[in-house]
Tab-separated table of C-alpha atoms and ligand atoms in Angstrom:
chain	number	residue	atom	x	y	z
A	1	UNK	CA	81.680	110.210	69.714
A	2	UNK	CA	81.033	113.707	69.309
A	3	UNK	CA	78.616	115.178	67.023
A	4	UNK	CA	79.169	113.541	64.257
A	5	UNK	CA	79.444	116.050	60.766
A	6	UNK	CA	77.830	112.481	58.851
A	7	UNK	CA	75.493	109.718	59.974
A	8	UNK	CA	74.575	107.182	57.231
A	9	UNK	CA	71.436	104.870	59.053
A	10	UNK	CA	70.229	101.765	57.001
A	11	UNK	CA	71.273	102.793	53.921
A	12	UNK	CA	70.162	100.785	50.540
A	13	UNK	CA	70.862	100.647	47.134
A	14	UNK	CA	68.950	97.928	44.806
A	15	UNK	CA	69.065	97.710	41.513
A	16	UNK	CA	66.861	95.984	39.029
A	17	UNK	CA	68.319	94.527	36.511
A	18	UNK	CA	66.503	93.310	32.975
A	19	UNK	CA	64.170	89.632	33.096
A	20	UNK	CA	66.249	87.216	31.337
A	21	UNK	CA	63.265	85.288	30.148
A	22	UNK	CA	59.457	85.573	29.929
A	23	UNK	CA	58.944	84.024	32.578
A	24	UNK	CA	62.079	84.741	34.710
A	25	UNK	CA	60.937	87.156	37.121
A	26	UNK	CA	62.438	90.375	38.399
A	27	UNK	CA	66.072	90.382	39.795
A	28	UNK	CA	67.151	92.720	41.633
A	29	UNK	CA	70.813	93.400	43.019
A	30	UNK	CA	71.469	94.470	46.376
A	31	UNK	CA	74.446	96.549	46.168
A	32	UNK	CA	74.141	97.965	49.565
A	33	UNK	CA	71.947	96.467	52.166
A	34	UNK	CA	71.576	98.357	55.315
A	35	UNK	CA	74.680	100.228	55.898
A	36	UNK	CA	75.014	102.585	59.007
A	37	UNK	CA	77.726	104.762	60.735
A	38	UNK	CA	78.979	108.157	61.458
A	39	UNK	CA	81.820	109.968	61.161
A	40	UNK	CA	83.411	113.131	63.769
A	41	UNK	CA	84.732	116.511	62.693
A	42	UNK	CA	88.606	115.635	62.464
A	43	UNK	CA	87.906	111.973	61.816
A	44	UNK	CA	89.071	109.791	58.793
A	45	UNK	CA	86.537	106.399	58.319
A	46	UNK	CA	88.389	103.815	56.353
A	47	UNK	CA	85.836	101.967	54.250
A	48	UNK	CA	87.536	98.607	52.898
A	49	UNK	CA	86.198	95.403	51.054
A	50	UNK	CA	86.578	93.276	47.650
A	51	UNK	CA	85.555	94.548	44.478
A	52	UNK	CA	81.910	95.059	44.068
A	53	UNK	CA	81.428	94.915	47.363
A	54	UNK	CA	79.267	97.689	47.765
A	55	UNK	CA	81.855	100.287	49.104
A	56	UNK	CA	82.010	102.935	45.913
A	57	UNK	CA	77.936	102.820	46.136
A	58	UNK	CA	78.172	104.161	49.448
A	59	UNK	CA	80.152	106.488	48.691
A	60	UNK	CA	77.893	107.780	45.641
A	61	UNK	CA	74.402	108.150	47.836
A	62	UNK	CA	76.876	110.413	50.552
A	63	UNK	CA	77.355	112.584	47.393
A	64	UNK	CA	73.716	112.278	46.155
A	65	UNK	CA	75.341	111.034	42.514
A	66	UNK	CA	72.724	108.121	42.813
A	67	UNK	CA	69.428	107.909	44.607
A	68	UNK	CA	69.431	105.720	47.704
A	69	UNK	CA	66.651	102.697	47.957
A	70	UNK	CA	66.188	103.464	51.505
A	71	UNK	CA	67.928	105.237	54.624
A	72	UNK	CA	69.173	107.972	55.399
A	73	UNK	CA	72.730	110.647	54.803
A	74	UNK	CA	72.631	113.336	57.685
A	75	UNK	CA	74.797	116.007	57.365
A	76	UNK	CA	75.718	118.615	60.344
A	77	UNK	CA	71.226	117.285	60.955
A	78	UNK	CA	69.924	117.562	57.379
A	79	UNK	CA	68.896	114.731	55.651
A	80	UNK	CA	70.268	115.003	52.405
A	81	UNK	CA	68.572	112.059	50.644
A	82	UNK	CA	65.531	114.446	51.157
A	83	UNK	CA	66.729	117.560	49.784
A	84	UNK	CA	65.191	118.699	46.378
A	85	UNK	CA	67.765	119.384	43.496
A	86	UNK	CA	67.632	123.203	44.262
A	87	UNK	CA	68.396	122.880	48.053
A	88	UNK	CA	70.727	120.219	47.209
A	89	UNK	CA	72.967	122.591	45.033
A	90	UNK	CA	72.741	125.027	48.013
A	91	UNK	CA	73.963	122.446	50.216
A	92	UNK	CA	76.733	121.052	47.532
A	93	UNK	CA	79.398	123.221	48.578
A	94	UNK	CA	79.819	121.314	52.664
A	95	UNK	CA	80.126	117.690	50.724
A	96	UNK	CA	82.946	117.418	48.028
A	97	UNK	CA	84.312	114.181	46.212
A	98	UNK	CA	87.760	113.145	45.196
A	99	UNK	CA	87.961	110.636	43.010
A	100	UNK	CA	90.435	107.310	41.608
A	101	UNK	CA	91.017	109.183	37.864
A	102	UNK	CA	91.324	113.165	38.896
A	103	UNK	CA	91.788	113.187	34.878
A	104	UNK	CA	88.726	112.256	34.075
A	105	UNK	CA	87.144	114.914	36.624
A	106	UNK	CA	89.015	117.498	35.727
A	107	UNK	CA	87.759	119.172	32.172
A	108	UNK	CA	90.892	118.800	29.911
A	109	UNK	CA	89.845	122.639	27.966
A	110	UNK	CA	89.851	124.368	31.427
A	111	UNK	CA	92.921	126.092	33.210
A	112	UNK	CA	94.437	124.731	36.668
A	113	UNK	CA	93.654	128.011	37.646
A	114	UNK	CA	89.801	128.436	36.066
A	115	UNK	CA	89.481	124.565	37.509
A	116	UNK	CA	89.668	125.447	40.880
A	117	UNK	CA	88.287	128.726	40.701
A	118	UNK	CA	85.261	127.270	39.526
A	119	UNK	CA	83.109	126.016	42.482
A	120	UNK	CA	84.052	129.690	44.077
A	121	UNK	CA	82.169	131.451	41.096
A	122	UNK	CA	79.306	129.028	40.048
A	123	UNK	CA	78.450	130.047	44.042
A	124	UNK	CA	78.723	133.545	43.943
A	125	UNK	CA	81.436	133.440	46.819
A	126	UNK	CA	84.156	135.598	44.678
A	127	UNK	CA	85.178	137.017	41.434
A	128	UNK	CA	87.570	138.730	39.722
A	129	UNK	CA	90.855	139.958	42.001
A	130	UNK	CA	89.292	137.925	45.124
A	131	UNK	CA	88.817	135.141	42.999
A	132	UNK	CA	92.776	134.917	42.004
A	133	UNK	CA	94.000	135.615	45.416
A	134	UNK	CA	91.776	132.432	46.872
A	135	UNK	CA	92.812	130.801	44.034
A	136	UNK	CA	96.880	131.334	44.699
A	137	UNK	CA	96.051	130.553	48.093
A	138	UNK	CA	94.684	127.269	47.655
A	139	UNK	CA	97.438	125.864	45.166
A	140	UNK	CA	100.001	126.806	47.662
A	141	UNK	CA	98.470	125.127	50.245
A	142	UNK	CA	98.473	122.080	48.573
A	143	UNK	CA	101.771	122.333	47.284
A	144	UNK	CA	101.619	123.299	43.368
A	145	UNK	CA	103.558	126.514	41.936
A	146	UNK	CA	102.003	129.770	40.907
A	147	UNK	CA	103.451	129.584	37.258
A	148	UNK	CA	101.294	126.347	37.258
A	149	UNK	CA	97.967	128.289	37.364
A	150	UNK	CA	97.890	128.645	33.813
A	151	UNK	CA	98.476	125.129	32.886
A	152	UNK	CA	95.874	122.288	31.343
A	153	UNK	CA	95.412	119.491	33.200
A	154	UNK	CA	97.362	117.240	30.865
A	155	UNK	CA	100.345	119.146	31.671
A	156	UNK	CA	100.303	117.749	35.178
A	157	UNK	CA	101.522	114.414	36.695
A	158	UNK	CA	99.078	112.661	38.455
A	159	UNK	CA	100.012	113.331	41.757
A	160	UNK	CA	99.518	117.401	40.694
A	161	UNK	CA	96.648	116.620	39.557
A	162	UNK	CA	95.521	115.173	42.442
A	163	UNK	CA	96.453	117.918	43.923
A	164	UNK	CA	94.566	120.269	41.724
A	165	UNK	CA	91.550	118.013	42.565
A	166	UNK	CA	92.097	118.274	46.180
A	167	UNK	CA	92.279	122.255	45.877
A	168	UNK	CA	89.176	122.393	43.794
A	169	UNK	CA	87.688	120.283	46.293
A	170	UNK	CA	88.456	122.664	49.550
A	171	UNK	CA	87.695	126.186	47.529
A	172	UNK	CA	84.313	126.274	49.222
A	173	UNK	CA	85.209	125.098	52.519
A	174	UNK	CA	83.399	121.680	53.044
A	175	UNK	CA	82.691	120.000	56.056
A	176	UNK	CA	83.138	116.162	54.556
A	177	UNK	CA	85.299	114.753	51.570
A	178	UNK	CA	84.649	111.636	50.509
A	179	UNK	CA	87.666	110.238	49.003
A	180	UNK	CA	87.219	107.202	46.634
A	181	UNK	CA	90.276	105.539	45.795
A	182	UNK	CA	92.028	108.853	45.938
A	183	UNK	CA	95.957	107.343	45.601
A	184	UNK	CA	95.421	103.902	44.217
A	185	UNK	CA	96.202	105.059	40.531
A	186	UNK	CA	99.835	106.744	42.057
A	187	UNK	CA	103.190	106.032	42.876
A	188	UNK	CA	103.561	104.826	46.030
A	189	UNK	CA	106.155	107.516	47.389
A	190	UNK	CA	103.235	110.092	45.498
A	191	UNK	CA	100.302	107.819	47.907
A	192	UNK	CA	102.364	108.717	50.783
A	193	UNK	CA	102.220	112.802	49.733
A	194	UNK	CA	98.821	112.816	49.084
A	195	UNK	CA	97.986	111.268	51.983
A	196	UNK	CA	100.095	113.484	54.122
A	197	UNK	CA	98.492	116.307	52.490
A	198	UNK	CA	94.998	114.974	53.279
A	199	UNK	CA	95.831	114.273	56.847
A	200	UNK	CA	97.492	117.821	57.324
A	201	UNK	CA	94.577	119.548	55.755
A	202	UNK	CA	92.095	117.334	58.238
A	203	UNK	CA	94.324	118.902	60.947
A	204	UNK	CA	93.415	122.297	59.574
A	205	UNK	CA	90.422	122.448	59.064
A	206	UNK	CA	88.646	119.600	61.305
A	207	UNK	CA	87.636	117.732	58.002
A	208	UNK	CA	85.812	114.540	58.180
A	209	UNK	CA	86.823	112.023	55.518
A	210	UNK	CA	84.970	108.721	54.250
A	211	UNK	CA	88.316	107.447	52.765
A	212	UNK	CA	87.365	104.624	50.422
A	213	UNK	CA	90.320	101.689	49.141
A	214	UNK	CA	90.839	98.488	48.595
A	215	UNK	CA	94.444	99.123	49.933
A	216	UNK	CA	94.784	98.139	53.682
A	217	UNK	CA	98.225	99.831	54.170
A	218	UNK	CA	97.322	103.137	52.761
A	219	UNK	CA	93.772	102.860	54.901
A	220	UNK	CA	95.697	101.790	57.799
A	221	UNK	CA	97.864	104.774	57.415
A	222	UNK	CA	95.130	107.612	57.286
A	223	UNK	CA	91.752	106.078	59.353
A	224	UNK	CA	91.023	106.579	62.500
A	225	UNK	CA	88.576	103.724	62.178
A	226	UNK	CA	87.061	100.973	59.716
A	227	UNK	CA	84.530	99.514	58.384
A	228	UNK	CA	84.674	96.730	56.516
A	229	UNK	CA	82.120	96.110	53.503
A	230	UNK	CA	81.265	92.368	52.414
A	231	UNK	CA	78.326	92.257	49.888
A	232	UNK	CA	76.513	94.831	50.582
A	233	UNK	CA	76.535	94.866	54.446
A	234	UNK	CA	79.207	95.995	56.915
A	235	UNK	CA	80.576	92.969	59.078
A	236	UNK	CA	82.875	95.046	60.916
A	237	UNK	CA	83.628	98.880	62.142
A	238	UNK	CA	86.444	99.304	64.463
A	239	UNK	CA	89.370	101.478	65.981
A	240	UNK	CA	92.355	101.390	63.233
A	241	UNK	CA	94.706	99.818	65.195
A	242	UNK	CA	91.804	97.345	67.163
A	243	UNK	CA	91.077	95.974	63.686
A	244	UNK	CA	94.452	95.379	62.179
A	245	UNK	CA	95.991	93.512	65.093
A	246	UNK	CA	92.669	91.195	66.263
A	247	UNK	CA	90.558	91.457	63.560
A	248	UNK	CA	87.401	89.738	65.412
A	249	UNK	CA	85.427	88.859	62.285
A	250	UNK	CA	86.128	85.855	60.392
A	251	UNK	CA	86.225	87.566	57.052
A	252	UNK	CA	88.059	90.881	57.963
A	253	UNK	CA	90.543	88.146	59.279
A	254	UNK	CA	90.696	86.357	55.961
A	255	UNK	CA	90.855	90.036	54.001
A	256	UNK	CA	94.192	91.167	56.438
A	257	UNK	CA	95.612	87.596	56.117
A	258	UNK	CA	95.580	88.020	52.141
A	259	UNK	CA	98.018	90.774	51.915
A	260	UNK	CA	101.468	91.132	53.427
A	261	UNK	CA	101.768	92.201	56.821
A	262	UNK	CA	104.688	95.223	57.035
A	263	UNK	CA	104.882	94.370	60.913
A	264	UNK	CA	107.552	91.608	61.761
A	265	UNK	CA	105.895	90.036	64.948
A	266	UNK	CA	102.802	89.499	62.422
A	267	UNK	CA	105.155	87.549	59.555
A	268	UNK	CA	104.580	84.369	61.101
A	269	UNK	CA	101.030	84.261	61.406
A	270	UNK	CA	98.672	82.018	60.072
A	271	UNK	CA	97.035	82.948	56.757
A	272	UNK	CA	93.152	81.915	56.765
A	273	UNK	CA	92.413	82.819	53.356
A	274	UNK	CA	88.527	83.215	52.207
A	275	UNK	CA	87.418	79.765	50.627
A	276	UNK	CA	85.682	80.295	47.174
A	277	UNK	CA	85.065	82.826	44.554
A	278	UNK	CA	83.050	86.019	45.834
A	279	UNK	CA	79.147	85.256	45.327
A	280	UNK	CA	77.273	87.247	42.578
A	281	UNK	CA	75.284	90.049	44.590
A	282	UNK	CA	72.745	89.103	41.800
A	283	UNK	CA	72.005	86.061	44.250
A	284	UNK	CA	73.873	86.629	47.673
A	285	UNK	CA	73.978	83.397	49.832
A	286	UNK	CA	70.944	83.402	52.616
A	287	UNK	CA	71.732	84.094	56.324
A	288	UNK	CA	75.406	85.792	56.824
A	289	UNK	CA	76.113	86.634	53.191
A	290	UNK	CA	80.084	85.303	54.113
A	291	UNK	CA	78.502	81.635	55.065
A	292	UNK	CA	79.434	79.576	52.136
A	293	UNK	CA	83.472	80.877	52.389
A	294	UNK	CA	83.836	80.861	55.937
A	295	UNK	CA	86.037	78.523	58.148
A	296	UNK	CA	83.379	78.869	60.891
A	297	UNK	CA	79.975	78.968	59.607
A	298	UNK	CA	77.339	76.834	61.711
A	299	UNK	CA	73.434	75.803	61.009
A	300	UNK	CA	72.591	79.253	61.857
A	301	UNK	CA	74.725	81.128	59.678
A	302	UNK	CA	72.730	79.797	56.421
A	303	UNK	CA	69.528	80.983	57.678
A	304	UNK	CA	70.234	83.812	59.907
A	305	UNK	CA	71.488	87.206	59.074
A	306	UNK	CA	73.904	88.172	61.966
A	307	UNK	CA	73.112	92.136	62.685
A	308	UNK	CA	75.882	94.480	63.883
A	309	UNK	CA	76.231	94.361	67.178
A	310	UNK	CA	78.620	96.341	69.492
A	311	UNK	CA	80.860	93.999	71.585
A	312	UNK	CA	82.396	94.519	74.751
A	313	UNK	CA	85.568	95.820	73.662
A	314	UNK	CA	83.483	98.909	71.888
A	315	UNK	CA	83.840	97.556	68.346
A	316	UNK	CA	81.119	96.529	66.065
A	317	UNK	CA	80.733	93.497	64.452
A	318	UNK	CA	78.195	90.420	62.828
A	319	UNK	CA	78.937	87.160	63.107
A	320	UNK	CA	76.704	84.659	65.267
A	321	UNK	CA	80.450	83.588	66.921
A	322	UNK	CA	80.430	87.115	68.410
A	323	UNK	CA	77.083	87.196	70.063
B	1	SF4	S1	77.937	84.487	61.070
B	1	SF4	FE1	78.673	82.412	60.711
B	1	SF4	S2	79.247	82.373	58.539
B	1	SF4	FE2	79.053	84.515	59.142
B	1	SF4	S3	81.116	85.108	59.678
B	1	SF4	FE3	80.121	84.460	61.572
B	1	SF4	S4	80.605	82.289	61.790
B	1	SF4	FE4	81.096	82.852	59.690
């Protein structure tokens, strides 16, 4: 890979939640446990996985909304996690978020216009006749109408605002977006727009994306590679294409095998669904967290946790069967 713009290494987040007795002692919640990858200039990471599986968490240390436990979030070589609140707010502008509910991160007493503007004059970067002209430039590019400049955000669809969110979220040039359920609350011919417009502006401007969903299709669509998330630990990062048609590990094959498969010559394949409910992260099973759901758990798997390891076909995964 080249230089990547991120590298994540051995990130944690615990949490400690409240005794439930006198006695009871601490418990703690390990909602990510030793995560690691990068991402390229011009690349999209797909990060996939149940519920509560960690992914979102990620996601949130990247953008410094929550404190890791441990590891690291290098950015173009800074560490981020170390950055005081002053440096951090220097360094804001080159990481941006787009979230699930653009409503509820867009301030409902604000213009379109003032909303996107925003980030351009809290940084000193331009004001007054510049200001509007970046402004008109960056609603055009992704696709809303000048006579919408004036408008409140409740006076857009979702998709526009969307939009809006993804304008806001370019006006000071960023280097990574990390995109957190960006189309799951839309239409599905709106998904496909927004995605196109993610993947076009990627094109433009060599953005790197952490792209985070719990839909595989849309993930399929826009990643150049995955990594899958399974209580609190990646089991698998591959190519796109490498992981939907072999996944290797035995729970990304359970997670594809849940949903329907658009390609025909994959119809007729077997479904190995996960056995079980999802375990509490609260209390996570010993050895490979998946042990307790999966068709091919051994001795080993209940004590031994099975560390990422790159296999000969260039993919990462962790499962003792891959060794
Ligand atoms: S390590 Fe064992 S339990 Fe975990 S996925 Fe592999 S075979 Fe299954």
């Amino acid at each position: 890979m080249a230089t990547p713009v991120l590298e994540v290494r051995d990130l944690a987040k615990h949490f400690n939640l409240a005794r439930e007795g006198l006695s009871a002692g601490r418990r703690t919640v390990r909602a990510v446990d030793g995560v690691s990858f990068a991402i390229a200039a011009g690349e999209t990471l797909g990060l996939v996985g149940e519920s509560g599986c960690g992914k979102s968490t990620v996601g949130r240390m990247i953008m410094r909304l929550i404190d890791p436990s441990a590891g690291t979030v290098t950015l173009d070589g800074t560490d981020v996690t170390k950055l005081s609140r002053a440096r951090m707010r220097a360094f804001r502008p080159r990481l941006q978020m787009i979230f699930q509910d653009p409503y509820a991160s867009l301030n409902p007493r604000m213009t379109a216009a003032a909303i996107v503007g925003e980030p351009l004059l809290v940084h000193g970067v331009a004001r007054g006749a510049e200001l509007r002209e970046r402004v008109a430039a960056l609603f055009a590019r992704v696709g809303l109408r000048p006579d919408q400049m004036a408008l409140y955000p409740n006076q857009f669809s979702g998709g526009q605002r969307q939009r809006l969110s993804i304008a806001r979220a370019l006006a000071l040039g960023p280097r990574l977006i990390v995109a957190d359920e960006p189309v799951s609350a839309l239409d599905v011919s709106i998904q496909a727009q927004v995605v196109n417009l993610l993947a076009d502006l990627q094109d433009e401007h060599g953005l790197a994306y952490l792209f985070i969903a719990h839909d595989l299709a849309v993930v399929r669509t826009i990643s150049h590679r995955v990594a899958v998330m399974y209580l609190g630990r990646i089991v698998e990062l591959a190519p796109t294409e490498d992981l939907f048609n072999a996944p290797r590990h035995p729970y990304t094959q359970a997670l594809l095998s849940a949903v329907p498969v658009p390609d025909p010559s994959r119809r007729g394949a077997k479904r190995v669904l996960p056995q079980g409910e999802l375990p509490s992260p609260i209390a996570p099973p010993p050895g490979c967290h998946f042990h307790p759901r999966c068709p091919h758990a051994v001795e080993r798997c209940r004590s031994e946790v099975p560390a990422l390891r790159t296999l000969a076909d260039g993919r990462a995964a962790a499962c003792h069967l891959l060794d």
